[in-house]
Coordinates of C-alpha atoms and ligand atoms in Angstrom, one line a residue:
X1 CA 92.8 80.5 114.3
X2 CA 90.1 79.4 116.0
X3 CA 86.1 79.7 114.5
X4 CA 83.7 81.1 116.5
X5 CA 80.1 82.6 115.5
X6 CA 80.4 85.7 115.6
X7 CA 83.7 85.8 113.1
X8 CA 80.8 84.7 110.4
X9 CA 78.2 87.4 111.0
X10 CA 77.0 90.0 109.5
X11 CA 76.1 92.3 111.8
X12 CA 73.0 94.7 110.3
X13 CA 73.4 98.0 112.7
X14 CA 70.0 99.7 113.5
X15 CA 69.9 103.7 114.4
X16 CA 66.6 102.7 116.3
X17 CA 65.4 106.7 116.3
X18 CA 65.5 106.4 112.7
X19 CA 64.3 103.6 111.6
X20 CA 60.7 103.0 111.6
X21 CA 58.2 104.6 114.0
X22 CA 55.1 103.0 114.6
X23 CA 52.7 106.1 117.7
X24 CA 53.4 108.6 115.1
X25 CA 55.2 110.8 117.8
X26 CA 58.0 111.0 114.8
X27 CA 60.8 108.8 116.1
X28 CA 61.4 105.5 115.4
X29 CA 60.8 102.7 118.2
X30 CA 62.0 99.2 119.2
X31 CA 58.5 98.3 118.5
X32 CA 60.0 99.2 115.0
X33 CA 62.8 97.3 115.3
X34 CA 60.9 94.6 116.3
X35 CA 58.1 94.6 113.2
X36 CA 60.9 94.7 110.7
X37 CA 63.1 92.0 112.4
X38 CA 62.1 89.8 109.2
X39 CA 63.2 92.2 107.2
X40 CA 66.3 92.1 108.0
X41 CA 66.4 88.4 108.6
X42 CA 65.8 87.9 105.2
X43 CA 68.4 90.5 103.9
X44 CA 70.5 87.7 105.6
X45 CA 72.4 89.3 108.2
X46 CA 72.4 87.3 111.9
X47 CA 72.9 90.0 114.7
X48 CA 71.5 93.6 114.8
X49 CA 73.5 96.1 117.0
X50 CA 70.6 98.4 118.3
X51 CA 72.1 102.3 119.3
X52 CA 71.7 103.0 123.2
X53 CA 67.6 103.2 123.6
X54 CA 67.9 104.0 127.9
X55 CA 66.9 106.7 129.0
X56 CA 68.9 110.0 128.8
X57 CA 68.1 113.8 127.7
X58 CA 69.2 113.3 124.1
X59 CA 71.9 115.6 124.0
X60 CA 74.1 113.5 122.4
X61 CA 71.1 110.5 120.6
X62 CA 71.3 108.6 123.3
X63 CA 74.7 109.1 123.9
X64 CA 74.0 110.6 127.3
X65 CA 72.9 108.6 129.8
X66 CA 70.9 109.4 132.7
X67 CA 69.5 105.9 133.5
X68 CA 71.2 102.6 132.5
X69 CA 68.6 99.6 133.5
X70 CA 65.2 101.8 131.9
X71 CA 64.2 101.6 128.1
X72 CA 63.7 106.0 127.2
X73 CA 59.8 107.0 126.3
X74 CA 60.7 107.6 122.4
X75 CA 62.2 104.8 122.1
X76 CA 59.0 102.8 124.0
X77 CA 59.1 100.2 127.0
X78 CA 61.1 97.4 128.7
X79 CA 58.5 94.6 127.9
X80 CA 59.4 96.2 123.8
X81 CA 62.6 95.4 124.5
X82 CA 62.1 91.9 125.8
X83 CA 59.7 91.2 123.2
X84 CA 62.3 92.5 120.4
X85 CA 65.0 90.0 122.1
X86 CA 62.5 87.2 122.1
X87 CA 61.4 87.9 118.7
X88 CA 64.5 88.3 117.3
X89 CA 65.7 85.2 119.0
X90 CA 63.2 82.9 117.9
X91 CA 64.0 83.6 114.1
X92 CA 67.9 83.6 114.6
X93 CA 68.9 86.7 115.3
X94 CA 71.3 88.0 117.5
X95 CA 71.0 91.3 118.9
X96 CA 74.0 93.3 120.8
X97 CA 73.2 96.6 122.6
X98 CA 75.3 99.9 122.7
X99 CA 77.3 99.9 126.2
X100 CA 78.2 103.7 127.2
X101 CA 80.6 103.7 129.7
X102 CA 83.3 106.2 129.5
X103 CA 80.9 109.2 130.2
X104 CA 77.6 109.6 131.6
X105 CA 74.3 112.0 131.2
X106 CA 75.1 115.4 133.5
X107 CA 71.4 114.7 134.5
X108 CA 72.9 111.0 135.6
X109 CA 71.7 110.4 139.4
X110 CA 75.8 110.1 140.2
X111 CA 76.6 112.7 138.9
X112 CA 73.7 115.3 140.3
X113 CA 74.5 114.1 143.6
X114 CA 78.6 114.3 142.9
X115 CA 77.5 117.7 142.0
X116 CA 75.5 118.6 145.0
X117 CA 78.5 117.7 147.2
X118 CA 82.2 117.1 147.4
X119 CA 81.6 114.8 150.4
X120 CA 79.4 112.4 148.2
X121 CA 80.7 108.9 147.5
X122 CA 79.9 109.8 144.0
X123 CA 82.2 112.9 143.8
X124 CA 84.8 110.7 142.5
X125 CA 82.8 108.5 140.1
X126 CA 83.7 111.5 138.0
X127 CA 87.4 113.0 137.4
X128 CA 87.1 116.6 139.2
X129 CA 90.8 119.0 138.8
X130 CA 91.6 122.5 140.1
X131 CA 92.2 125.2 138.6
X132 CA 95.7 125.4 137.5
X133 CA 97.6 129.3 137.5
X134 CA 93.9 130.3 138.7
X135 CA 92.9 128.3 135.2
X136 CA 91.7 126.1 133.2
X137 CA 94.1 122.9 133.3
X138 CA 95.2 123.0 130.0
X139 CA 94.4 123.4 126.5
X140 CA 92.5 120.0 125.7
X141 CA 90.2 120.0 123.1
X142 CA 86.7 117.3 123.9
X143 CA 85.1 116.3 120.8
X144 CA 82.2 118.6 121.0
X145 CA 83.6 121.3 122.5
X146 CA 86.1 123.4 122.5
X147 CA 87.6 122.7 125.4
X148 CA 87.2 119.2 127.5
X149 CA 87.0 121.3 131.1
X150 CA 83.9 122.7 132.6
X151 CA 83.8 124.6 135.5
X152 CA 81.5 124.2 138.1
X153 CA 81.0 127.2 140.3
X154 CA 80.3 126.1 143.8
X155 CA 82.8 123.6 144.0
X156 CA 85.3 126.0 142.1
X157 CA 86.9 122.8 140.3
X158 CA 86.3 121.5 136.6
X159 CA 84.8 118.2 135.7
X160 CA 86.5 116.7 132.8
X161 CA 84.6 115.2 129.1
X162 CA 85.9 113.7 126.2
X163 CA 83.0 114.8 124.7
X164 CA 80.0 117.3 125.5
X165 CA 79.8 119.6 128.5
X166 CA 76.5 117.8 129.2
X167 CA 78.5 114.4 129.5
X168 CA 81.2 114.1 132.1
X169 CA 83.5 111.6 132.2
X170 CA 83.5 108.7 134.8
X171 CA 86.6 107.6 137.2
X172 CA 87.8 104.1 135.6
X173 CA 89.9 104.1 138.7
X174 CA 87.3 104.3 141.2
X175 CA 86.7 100.4 141.9
X176 CA 82.7 101.6 143.3
X177 CA 81.8 102.5 139.6
X178 CA 83.6 99.7 137.8
X179 CA 82.2 97.1 140.1
X180 CA 78.5 99.2 139.2
X181 CA 79.8 99.0 135.3
X182 CA 79.8 95.0 135.1
X183 CA 76.8 94.9 137.6
X184 CA 74.7 96.9 134.7
X185 CA 76.1 94.6 132.1
X186 CA 75.1 91.5 133.7
X187 CA 71.7 92.9 134.2
X188 CA 71.5 93.1 130.2
X189 CA 74.0 90.2 129.5
X190 CA 70.9 88.1 131.7
X191 CA 68.3 89.8 130.1
X192 CA 69.9 87.0 127.0
X193 CA 71.5 89.9 124.9
X194 CA 74.4 88.6 122.7
X195 CA 77.2 91.2 123.4
X196 CA 78.1 94.8 123.2
X197 CA 79.4 97.5 120.9
X198 CA 81.4 100.0 123.6
X199 CA 81.6 103.8 122.9
X200 CA 84.7 104.8 123.1
X201 CA 86.0 101.8 125.4
X202 CA 90.2 102.8 124.3
X203 CA 88.9 106.2 126.0
X204 CA 88.4 104.9 129.3
X205 CA 92.2 105.4 131.1
X206 CA 92.7 109.2 131.6
X207 CA 96.5 110.9 130.2
X208 CA 97.6 111.5 133.6
X209 CA 100.2 114.4 132.2
X210 CA 98.3 117.4 132.1
X211 CA 100.3 119.7 130.2
X212 CA 99.5 121.5 127.2
X213 CA 99.6 119.6 124.1
X214 CA 100.9 121.1 120.6
X215 CA 98.2 120.6 118.6
X216 CA 95.2 120.3 120.6
X217 CA 92.5 119.8 117.6
X218 CA 94.8 115.6 117.1
X219 CA 92.4 114.5 119.6
X220 CA 94.8 111.3 120.3
X221 CA 95.4 112.2 123.6
X222 CA 92.1 111.3 125.1
X223 CA 92.6 107.6 123.7
X224 CA 94.7 104.6 124.8
X225 CA 96.1 105.6 128.1
X226 CA 98.1 103.9 130.7
X227 CA 96.0 101.4 132.7
X228 CA 92.9 101.0 129.9
X229 CA 94.3 96.9 128.8
X230 CA 93.9 96.5 132.9
X231 CA 90.3 97.7 133.0
X232 CA 89.5 95.7 130.0
X233 CA 90.9 92.5 131.3
X234 CA 89.1 93.1 134.5
X235 CA 85.5 93.6 132.9
X236 CA 86.6 90.0 131.2
X237 CA 87.6 88.4 133.6
X238 CA 83.9 89.7 136.3
X239 CA 82.0 89.7 132.9
X240 CA 82.4 89.0 129.6
X241 CA 84.2 85.6 130.1
X242 CA 80.8 84.2 131.6
X243 CA 78.6 84.6 128.5
X244 CA 78.7 83.1 125.1
X245 CA 78.9 86.7 124.2
X246 CA 80.6 89.2 121.4
X247 CA 82.1 92.3 121.8
X248 CA 83.6 95.2 119.7
X249 CA 84.8 98.1 120.5
X250 CA 85.1 101.2 119.4
X251 CA 88.9 102.1 119.5
X252 CA 89.4 105.6 117.5
X253 CA 93.4 106.7 117.1
X254 CA 94.8 103.3 116.9
X255 CA 97.3 101.6 114.8
X256 CA 97.9 98.3 114.0
X257 CA 99.9 97.7 116.5
X258 CA 98.1 98.9 119.4
X259 CA 94.3 97.5 118.3
X260 CA 96.0 94.2 118.6
X261 CA 96.4 94.6 122.1
X262 CA 92.6 94.9 122.6
X263 CA 91.7 92.4 120.4
X264 CA 94.2 89.4 121.1
X265 CA 92.4 86.5 121.7
X266 CA 95.6 85.3 124.0
X267 CA 94.7 88.6 126.1
X268 CA 90.9 88.3 126.9
X269 CA 90.3 92.0 126.3
X270 CA 87.4 92.4 123.2
X271 CA 86.8 89.9 120.8
X272 CA 87.0 92.7 117.7
X273 CA 87.1 96.5 117.1
X274 CA 86.2 100.0 115.1
X275 CA 89.5 101.3 114.2
X276 CA 89.1 104.5 112.5
X277 CA 91.8 104.8 110.1
X278 CA 89.9 104.7 107.0
X279 CA 87.2 107.5 108.8
X280 CA 89.4 110.1 110.1
X281 CA 92.1 109.9 107.5
X282 CA 90.2 109.7 104.0
X283 CA 87.3 112.0 103.7
X284 CA 87.0 111.4 100.4
X285 CA 88.6 107.9 98.8
X286 CA 92.2 107.3 98.3
X287 CA 92.7 103.9 96.6
X288 CA 96.5 103.4 97.5
X289 CA 96.1 104.8 101.3
X290 CA 93.3 102.1 101.8
X291 CA 94.8 99.4 100.5
X292 CA 97.8 100.4 102.6
X293 CA 95.2 100.5 105.9
X294 CA 94.0 97.1 104.9
X295 CA 97.8 95.4 104.7
X296 CA 98.8 96.6 108.0
X297 CA 95.6 96.1 109.6
X298 CA 96.1 92.8 108.4
X299 CA 99.1 91.5 109.0
X300 CA 98.9 93.6 112.6
X301 CA 95.8 91.5 113.8
X302 CA 97.0 88.5 111.4
X303 CA 96.7 85.3 113.5
X304 CA 96.0 87.4 117.0
X305 CA 92.8 89.1 116.6
X306 CA 89.8 89.9 114.6
X307 CA 88.8 92.5 112.7
X308 CA 85.6 94.4 111.6
X309 CA 84.7 96.4 108.3
X310 CA 82.9 99.0 107.9
X311 CA 83.1 102.4 105.9
X312 CA 79.8 103.9 107.5
X313 CA 77.7 104.4 110.5
X314 CA 75.5 106.7 112.5
X315 CA 78.5 109.2 112.9
X316 CA 79.6 109.0 109.2
X317 CA 78.3 110.0 105.9
X318 CA 76.3 106.9 103.7
X319 CA 79.7 105.5 102.0
X320 CA 77.6 105.5 98.6
X321 CA 77.9 109.7 99.1
X322 CA 81.6 109.3 100.3
X323 CA 83.3 106.8 98.9
X324 CA 81.0 106.0 95.5
X325 CA 79.2 108.1 93.4
X326 CA 75.5 108.6 94.6
X327 CA 74.6 110.2 91.0
X328 CA 74.8 108.6 87.7
X329 CA 76.4 105.6 89.0
X330 CA 75.1 105.0 93.0
X331 CA 73.7 101.5 91.9
X332 CA 76.8 100.2 90.9
X333 CA 79.4 101.8 93.6
X334 CA 76.7 100.9 96.2
X335 CA 77.5 97.7 95.6
X336 CA 81.0 97.6 94.4
X337 CA 81.5 99.3 98.0
X338 CA 79.3 96.4 99.5
X339 CA 81.7 94.1 97.9
X340 CA 84.1 95.3 99.7
X341 CA 83.1 94.7 103.1
X342 CA 81.7 91.7 102.2
X343 CA 85.0 90.3 100.9
X344 CA 87.8 92.0 103.1
X345 CA 89.1 90.2 106.2
X346 CA 86.9 90.8 109.5
X347 CA 83.1 91.2 110.2
X348 CA 80.8 93.0 107.8
X349 CA 78.5 95.9 109.1
X350 CA 75.9 96.9 107.1
X351 CA 74.3 100.6 108.6
X352 CA 70.4 100.6 108.1
X353 CA 69.8 102.3 104.3
X354 CA 73.0 101.1 103.2
X355 CA 71.5 98.1 101.9
X356 CA 69.1 99.9 99.3
X357 CA 72.1 102.5 98.5
X358 CA 71.1 105.4 100.9
X359 CA 72.8 108.7 100.4
X360 CA 73.9 111.8 102.2
X361 CA 71.9 114.9 102.6
X362 CA 72.2 118.4 102.0
X363 CA 70.4 120.8 104.3
X364 CA 70.2 124.5 103.2
X365 CA 70.0 125.5 106.8
X366 CA 71.7 124.9 109.8
X367 CA 68.0 124.7 111.7
X368 CA 67.5 121.1 109.9
X369 CA 70.5 119.7 111.2
X370 CA 70.2 117.9 114.8
X371 CA 73.8 116.5 115.6
X372 CA 75.4 118.2 118.3
X373 CA 78.9 117.8 117.2
X374 CA 78.0 119.8 113.5
X375 CA 75.9 122.4 115.4
X376 CA 78.3 122.8 118.6
X377 CA 81.2 123.0 115.6
X378 CA 78.9 126.1 113.7
X379 CA 78.4 127.9 117.0
X380 CA 82.2 127.6 117.8
X381 CA 83.2 128.9 114.1
X382 CA 80.9 131.3 113.9
X383 CA 81.3 133.5 116.7
X384 CA 84.6 133.9 115.8
X385 CA 83.7 136.1 112.9
X386 CA 83.5 133.4 109.9
X387 CA 80.9 133.8 107.2
X388 CA 78.0 131.1 108.4
X389 CA 77.5 130.2 104.8
X390 CA 80.9 128.9 104.6
X391 CA 81.0 127.3 107.8
X392 CA 77.9 125.2 107.0
X393 CA 78.9 124.4 103.6
X394 CA 83.2 123.1 104.9
X395 CA 80.8 120.8 107.4
X396 CA 78.0 119.7 106.1
X397 CA 80.3 116.5 103.9
X398 CA 80.9 115.0 106.9
X399 CA 78.2 116.5 109.2
X400 CA 76.6 112.9 111.3
X401 CA 72.9 113.7 110.1
X402 CA 73.5 112.6 106.6
X403 CA 73.6 108.6 108.0
X404 CA 70.9 109.6 110.5
X405 CA 67.9 111.0 108.0
X406 CA 65.0 108.5 108.7
X407 CA 65.1 104.8 106.6
X408 CA 63.0 105.3 103.5
X409 CA 60.4 102.3 103.3
X410 CA 58.4 103.2 100.4
X411 CA 57.6 106.4 98.7
X412 CA 54.7 107.6 100.9
X413 CA 55.0 110.6 103.0
X414 CA 57.4 110.9 105.0
X415 CA 58.8 107.9 103.0
X416 CA 56.5 105.3 105.2
X417 CA 58.7 106.1 108.4
X418 CA 56.3 108.2 110.1
X419 CA 52.4 109.6 110.9
X420 CA 54.1 112.0 112.0
X421 CA 56.0 114.9 111.6
X422 CA 60.1 112.5 111.7
X423 CA 62.2 114.4 114.3
X424 CA 64.5 114.7 111.5
X425 CA 63.8 115.2 107.8
X426 CA 63.5 112.8 105.7
X427 CA 66.0 113.2 102.5
X428 CA 63.8 114.1 100.2
X429 CA 65.1 112.2 97.4
X430 CA 62.9 109.5 99.1
X431 CA 60.5 109.2 96.3
X432 CA 62.8 107.7 93.7
X433 CA 64.7 106.1 96.5
X434 CA 63.4 103.5 99.2
X435 CA 63.0 99.9 100.2
X436 CA 59.9 99.4 98.5
X437 CA 61.2 100.6 94.7
X438 CA 64.2 98.9 95.3
X439 CA 63.4 95.4 95.6
X440 CA 61.3 96.1 92.6
X441 CA 63.7 96.5 90.6
X442 CA 65.7 93.9 88.2
X443 CA 69.1 95.2 89.5
X444 CA 68.1 96.2 93.3
X445 CA 71.0 96.9 96.0
X446 CA 69.4 94.5 98.5
X447 CA 69.3 91.4 96.3
X448 CA 72.9 92.1 95.9
X449 CA 73.8 92.0 99.5
X450 CA 71.9 88.8 99.5
X451 CA 73.3 87.1 97.4
X452 CA 76.7 88.7 98.6
X453 CA 75.8 87.3 102.4
X454 CA 74.5 84.4 101.3
X455 CA 78.8 84.0 99.1
X456 CA 80.1 84.4 102.1
X457 CA 78.4 82.5 104.9
X458 CA 78.7 79.3 102.2
X459 CA 82.4 80.0 101.6
X460 CA 84.7 79.8 105.0
X461 CA 87.8 81.5 102.6
X462 CA 85.5 84.7 102.9
X463 CA 85.8 84.6 106.2
X464 CA 88.6 82.6 107.6
X465 CA 90.8 82.6 103.8
X466 CA 94.2 84.3 103.9
X467 CA 94.1 87.9 102.4
X468 CA 96.5 89.1 99.8
X469 CA 96.0 92.3 98.1
X470 CA 96.7 92.0 94.0
X471 CA 97.8 95.3 93.0
X472 CA 99.0 97.1 95.7
X473 CA 100.4 99.7 93.0
X474 CA 97.4 100.3 91.2
X475 CA 95.0 103.7 91.4
X476 CA 91.6 102.9 90.1
X477 CA 91.2 98.6 90.7
X478 CA 91.6 97.0 94.0
X479 CA 91.9 93.3 93.7
X480 CA 92.8 90.7 96.2
X481 CA 92.8 87.5 96.9
X482 CA 91.3 85.1 100.1
X483 CA 92.3 81.9 100.1
X484 CA 91.7 78.5 102.2
X485 CA 92.8 75.1 101.4
X486 CA 91.8 74.7 98.4
X487 CA 89.5 77.0 97.6
X488 CA 90.4 80.4 96.3
X489 CA 88.5 83.9 95.4
X490 CA 89.8 86.6 93.3
X491 CA 88.0 90.2 94.2
X492 CA 88.2 93.1 91.8
X493 CA 86.9 96.1 91.9
X494 CA 87.0 99.4 89.5
X495 CA 87.3 102.2 92.4
X496 CA 86.3 104.5 89.7
X497 CA 84.0 106.6 87.6
X498 CA 86.2 105.4 84.4
X499 CA 86.5 102.1 82.2
X500 CA 89.7 100.5 83.3
X501 CA 90.9 97.6 81.1
X502 CA 90.9 94.0 83.6
X503 CA 95.0 94.2 84.8
X504 CA 94.8 90.5 85.6
X505 CA 94.3 87.0 83.6
X506 CA 91.6 86.3 85.0
X507 CA 89.3 83.1 83.1
X508 CA 85.4 85.0 82.8
X509 CA 84.3 81.0 83.5
X510 CA 85.2 81.3 87.0
X511 CA 82.9 84.5 87.8
X512 CA 80.4 84.0 90.3
X513 CA 79.2 87.5 90.9
X514 CA 79.1 90.7 89.1
X515 CA 77.6 94.0 89.9
X516 CA 76.6 95.0 86.3
X517 CA 76.4 93.1 83.3
X518 CA 79.3 93.0 81.0
X519 CA 81.6 89.9 79.6
X520 CA 84.2 91.9 78.3
X521 CA 88.2 92.4 79.7
X522 CA 87.3 95.9 80.4
X523 CA 85.8 97.3 83.5
X524 CA 83.3 99.7 84.2
X525 CA 82.7 102.2 86.4
X526 CA 82.7 100.9 90.0
X527 CA 82.4 97.0 88.4
X528 CA 82.8 94.4 91.2
X529 CA 83.7 91.1 90.3
X530 CA 84.3 87.7 92.5
X531 CA 86.2 85.1 90.5
X532 CA 86.3 81.9 92.1
X533 CA 89.1 79.3 91.7
X534 CA 91.3 76.0 92.5
X535 CA 94.4 76.9 94.3
X536 CA 97.6 75.4 92.0
X537 CA 99.4 74.7 94.5
Ligands
LIG601 O1 81.5 107.9 118.5 C1 82.9 108.4 119.2 C2 83.7 109.2 117.5 O2 82.9 110.1 117.9 C3 84.6 108.8 117.0 O3 84.7 107.2 117.7 C4 84.6 109.0 116.0 O4 83.6 108.1 115.1 C5 86.0 108.6 115.4 O5 86.7 109.0 116.2 C6 86.1 108.7 114.1 O6 86.2 110.3 114.1 C7 80.6 107.7 119.7 C8 79.2 107.5 119.2 O7 79.3 106.3 117.9 C9 78.5 108.6 118.7 O8 77.1 108.3 118.6 C10 78.6 109.4 120.2 O9 78.1 110.6 120.2 C11 80.0 109.5 121.0 O10 80.4 108.2 121.1 C12 80.1 109.9 122.1 O11 79.1 108.7 123.0
LIG602 CA1 57.8 106.3 118.0

C-alpha cells in the first residue's frame, strides 16, 4: 500500500480538561497543552488529537457543541488555540481535532430555532417524528438515555438523539445542513489543522425502518445505516481531498468487512478507523478472542485500508487496569500492552497518562463521578428499585471517569495538575505514580515508550510489514511476526500473571527490546520481547 506520513505516525490523545490547568479554574486548558508540547514531542509522538474544545454547555464534556466556531471559556481563547497550533507545527507535531457532527447541543442556535417553530428552515436540520399510535415511535434506546426519542411539547413531536437528551441528532439528509458542516470543516482546515478524529461518524445515516428491535440494549441499529457511505464520499469530495490531512473515524458496531468500506483507499471516504470489537466484547482480557479480532481485521483491511490500535481512551477504562495488572505488575504490564499496540498493524494511539502507566479509579460515592453515561444509567437503575450500592459497584469498572482523572505530573498538591480545585478528583495514587517519578526510575514506562516509538520509526517492517499470528491457540502467550523485504520481527508477549516457558525457538542474540530483565527461556509475568532477524527465504 502507498506510504503516507500518517501511516507512520504515533498519535497522542490529549483530553485537555484533565491535562494541565494554567489559570487555576480547575480545568485543564489549551495553554496547558501548549506548555506541554515539548513533553509530547520528547515521548516521540507525531500527532496530537485534542478532544472537543468548542463552546458547549458541557453536559457531555464538550461533545455537545453549541458553537462550532468558537473556543469554550474553560479551554481558553481562539488565540490560545492558534498559538498552540503554531508552536506544535514549529516543533514538528501535527494537530487533529475532534469533529462532532452526528449531533449538536440542544443549546445550539440551530436547535433553538428548530424548536421555536416548525416552519423554521432549521427545523429540518434535526430529526422529528409524530407519535405513533399515540406513543413514542419505538423501543430504541440511546447511548445515554432509556429512549432515543424526546418529546417536544410545543410541536407535539419527538426529536431523535443517539446520545443524551441534550444532544439532538442532526439530519444529514438535509443538504443545507451538510454544506454548513463542510464550511465549518474548511474553516478549521484553513487554520492549518492536520485532520480530524470523527466522532461516531458511522451514525450519521439513520435507520428508516422504525419497527421495534428485539434487544434495544444492543445499539447496533443506531449505526451503519444505508446512506452513510454517500455522505462520507461527499464529505471527502467537498472537503477532505483538498487538504493534506488525516482522518480517523470513530466507528462502533462494525465487522472488518463493514469497516473496510469506510477506509478502503479506492472508495475515498476515511483514512483510518477505530473499531470497538475489543472495547465492546472484552470487558476483561480474553486472549483467544483478541487474537482472532486482530487476525480478522488484518485480513479484512489487507491491501485496502488502514487500521488503528488502541486499548483505552477518554471513554474506556485505562488499559493497565482493564487489561493488565495495575498492582504488582503495573510497570511490566503497562509496557507489555504498549509493545502490543505499537507493533500490531495500524496506527498506535497513546491516551494521556498511559505513557506512565496511569490506572483507573474507584470513588466511593456516585457524587465523585461526572460521567453522564454513568450517572444517567445509575439513576435509571436505582429508579427501578435496585440497590444503589450494587448499581454503583457494577458501573465502576467501566465508568468513563476511569480515564478522565487529571494527569499526574508530580507529587505536589493535586498532582501538579492545578493550583485550584480540580473539576474531577485526582486519583489518590498520584503520590507515588506521576510523571516526575516515572522519569526518575531506571525502569521508567515513559522511557520504554520512547524506545518503542523509536524502533517503529526506524523500522518500516513494524509499520508496513505483513502480519502473522504465530501462536493462534496459546491461551497466555501472544506471538506474531511482522515482515518486510528481508526484515523479520517477532514479538512475544506473556499476557498473564504466571511464568510461561517460551513456546517458540528464538535466538536470544536477536532480542532487541525487552520490558523486564530476564535472560532465561521462561517468560516472566507480562514479559514482552521483540526479536529482529533476517528472513530465511
Ligand atoms: O463516543 C461514542 C461512544 O460512546 C462509542 O463509540 C463507544 O466508545 C463505543 O461504542 C464502544 O463502546 C463518542 C465520544 O468519544 C464520547 O466521549 C461522547 O460522549 C460520544 O461520542 C457522544 O458524542
Ligand atoms: Ca484552566
